[in-house]
XYZ file of C-alpha atoms in Angstrom:
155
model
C 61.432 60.391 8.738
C 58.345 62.766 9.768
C 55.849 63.238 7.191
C 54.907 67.016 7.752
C 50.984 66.916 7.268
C 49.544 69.891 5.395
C 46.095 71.461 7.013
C 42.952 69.492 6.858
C 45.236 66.426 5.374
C 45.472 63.284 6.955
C 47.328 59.873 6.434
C 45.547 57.279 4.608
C 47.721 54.607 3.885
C 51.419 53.498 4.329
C 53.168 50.657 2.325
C 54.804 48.500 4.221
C 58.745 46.849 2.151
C 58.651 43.300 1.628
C 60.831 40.997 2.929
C 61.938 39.445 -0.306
C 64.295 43.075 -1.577
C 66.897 41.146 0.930
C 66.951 38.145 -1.194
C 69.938 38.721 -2.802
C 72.010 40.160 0.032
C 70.888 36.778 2.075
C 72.202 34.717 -0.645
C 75.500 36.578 -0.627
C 75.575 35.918 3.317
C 75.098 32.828 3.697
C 77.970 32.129 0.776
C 80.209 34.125 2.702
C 79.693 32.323 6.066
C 79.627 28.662 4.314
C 82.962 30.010 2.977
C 84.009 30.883 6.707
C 83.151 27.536 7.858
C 85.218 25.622 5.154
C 88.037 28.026 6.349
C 87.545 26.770 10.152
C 89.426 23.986 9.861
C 92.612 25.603 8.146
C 94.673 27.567 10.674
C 94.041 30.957 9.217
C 90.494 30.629 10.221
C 88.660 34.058 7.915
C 85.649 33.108 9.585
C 84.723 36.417 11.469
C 86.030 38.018 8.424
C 83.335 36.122 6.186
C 80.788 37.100 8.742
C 81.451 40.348 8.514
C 81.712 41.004 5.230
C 78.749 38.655 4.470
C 76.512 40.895 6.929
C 77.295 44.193 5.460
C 75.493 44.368 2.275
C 72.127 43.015 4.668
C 72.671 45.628 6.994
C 73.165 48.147 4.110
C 69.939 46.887 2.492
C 67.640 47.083 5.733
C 69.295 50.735 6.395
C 68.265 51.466 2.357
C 64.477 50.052 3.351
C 64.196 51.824 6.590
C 64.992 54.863 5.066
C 62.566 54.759 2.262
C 59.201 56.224 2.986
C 55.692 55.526 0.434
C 52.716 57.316 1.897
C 49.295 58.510 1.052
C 47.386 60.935 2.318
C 43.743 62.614 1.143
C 45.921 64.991 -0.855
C 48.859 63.445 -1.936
C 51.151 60.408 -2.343
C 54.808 61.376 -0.581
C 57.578 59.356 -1.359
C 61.118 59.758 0.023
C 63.896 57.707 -0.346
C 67.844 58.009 0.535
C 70.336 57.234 3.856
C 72.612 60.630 3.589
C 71.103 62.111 0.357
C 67.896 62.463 0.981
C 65.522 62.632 -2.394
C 61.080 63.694 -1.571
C 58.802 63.627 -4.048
C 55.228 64.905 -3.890
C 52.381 63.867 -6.119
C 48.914 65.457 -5.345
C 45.990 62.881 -5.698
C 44.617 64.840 -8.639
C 47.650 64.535 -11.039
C 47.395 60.564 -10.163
C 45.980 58.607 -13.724
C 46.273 55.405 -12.962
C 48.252 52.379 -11.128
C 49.798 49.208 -12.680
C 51.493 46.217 -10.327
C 54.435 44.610 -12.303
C 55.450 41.213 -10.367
C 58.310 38.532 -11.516
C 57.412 35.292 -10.914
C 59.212 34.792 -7.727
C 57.454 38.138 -6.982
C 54.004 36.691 -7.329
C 54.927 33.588 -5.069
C 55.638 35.349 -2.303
C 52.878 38.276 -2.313
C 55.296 40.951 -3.515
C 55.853 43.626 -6.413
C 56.133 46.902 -8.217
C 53.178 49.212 -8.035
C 53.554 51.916 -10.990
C 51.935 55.187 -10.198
C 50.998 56.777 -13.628
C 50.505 60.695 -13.868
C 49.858 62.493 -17.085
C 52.561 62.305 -19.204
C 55.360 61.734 -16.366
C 57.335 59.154 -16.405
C 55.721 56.271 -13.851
C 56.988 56.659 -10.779
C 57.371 52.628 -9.902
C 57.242 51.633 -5.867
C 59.471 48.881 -5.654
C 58.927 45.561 -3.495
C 55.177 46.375 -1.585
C 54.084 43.868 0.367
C 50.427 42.658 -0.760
C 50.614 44.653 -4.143
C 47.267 44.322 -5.487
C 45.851 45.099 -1.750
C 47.671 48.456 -1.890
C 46.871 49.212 -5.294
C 43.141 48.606 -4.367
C 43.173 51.167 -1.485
C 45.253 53.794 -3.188
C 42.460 53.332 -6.203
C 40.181 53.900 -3.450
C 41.513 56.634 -1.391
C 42.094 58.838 -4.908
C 38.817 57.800 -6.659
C 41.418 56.194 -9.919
C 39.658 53.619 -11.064
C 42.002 51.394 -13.479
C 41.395 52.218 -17.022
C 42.405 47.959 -17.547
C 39.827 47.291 -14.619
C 36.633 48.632 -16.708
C 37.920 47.581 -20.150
C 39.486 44.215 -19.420
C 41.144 42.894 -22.911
């Protein structure tokens, strides 16, 4: 995943996936291997089976974040996403409005969540699971000279 700078454009900032988007495919591990281990004792042991099959979805998952790209640069915010299918999107700086950070409660514990990149009347496009949220949402403010509309009227 190379990020094909334009002339005179250079990258500002790179958001970084946080750990807690392999949550559920943990969970569904470590079920799988406890079921394994209840199995060891039978003489069918289905415990490398378990393994297996309670590794792939994590492995999936970390192939799915490795493979997603959010990047700014002075001129525009590049997101690309996808293993085999590859989908890029391109917004320039100019056409960004504003940013809102949507975090679940277990999102706000750990220092993760959504950052929603608003642009005219486009849907938001959302950036799922940064790490440090509000830090990234400050420098992307910063870098494209958004200020927050909810920032300078606070209800």
């Amino acid at each position: 995943m190379a990020l094909n700078l334009r002339e005179n454009e250079k990258l500002k900032l790179k958001a970084k996936i946080h750990w807690l988007s392999y949550t559920f495919q943990i969970l569904f591990g470590v079920l799988f291997t406890l079921y394994g281990l209840t199995t060891l004792a039978s003489k069918d042991s289905h415990l490398l089976l378990s393994l297996i099959i309670g590794l792939l979805p994590l492995l999936y998952k970390m192939l799915v974040n490795y493979c997603k790209e959010y990047s700014l640069t002075n001129q525009r915010l590049y997101i690309e996403d996808g293993i085999l299918a590859k989908t890029k999107r391109e917004i320039p700086v100019q056409k960004i409005n504003d940013f809102e950070i949507n975090q679940g409660i277990i999102q706000r514990i750990f220092g993760a969540g959504n950052v929603h990149v608003l642009t005219g009347n486009d849907k938001p496009t959302i950036l799922r699971n940064i790490k440090n949220p509000d830090d990234f949402k400050n420098n992307m403010s910063e870098i494209t000279g958004v200020i927050s509309q909810k920032a300078i009227n606070p209800v």
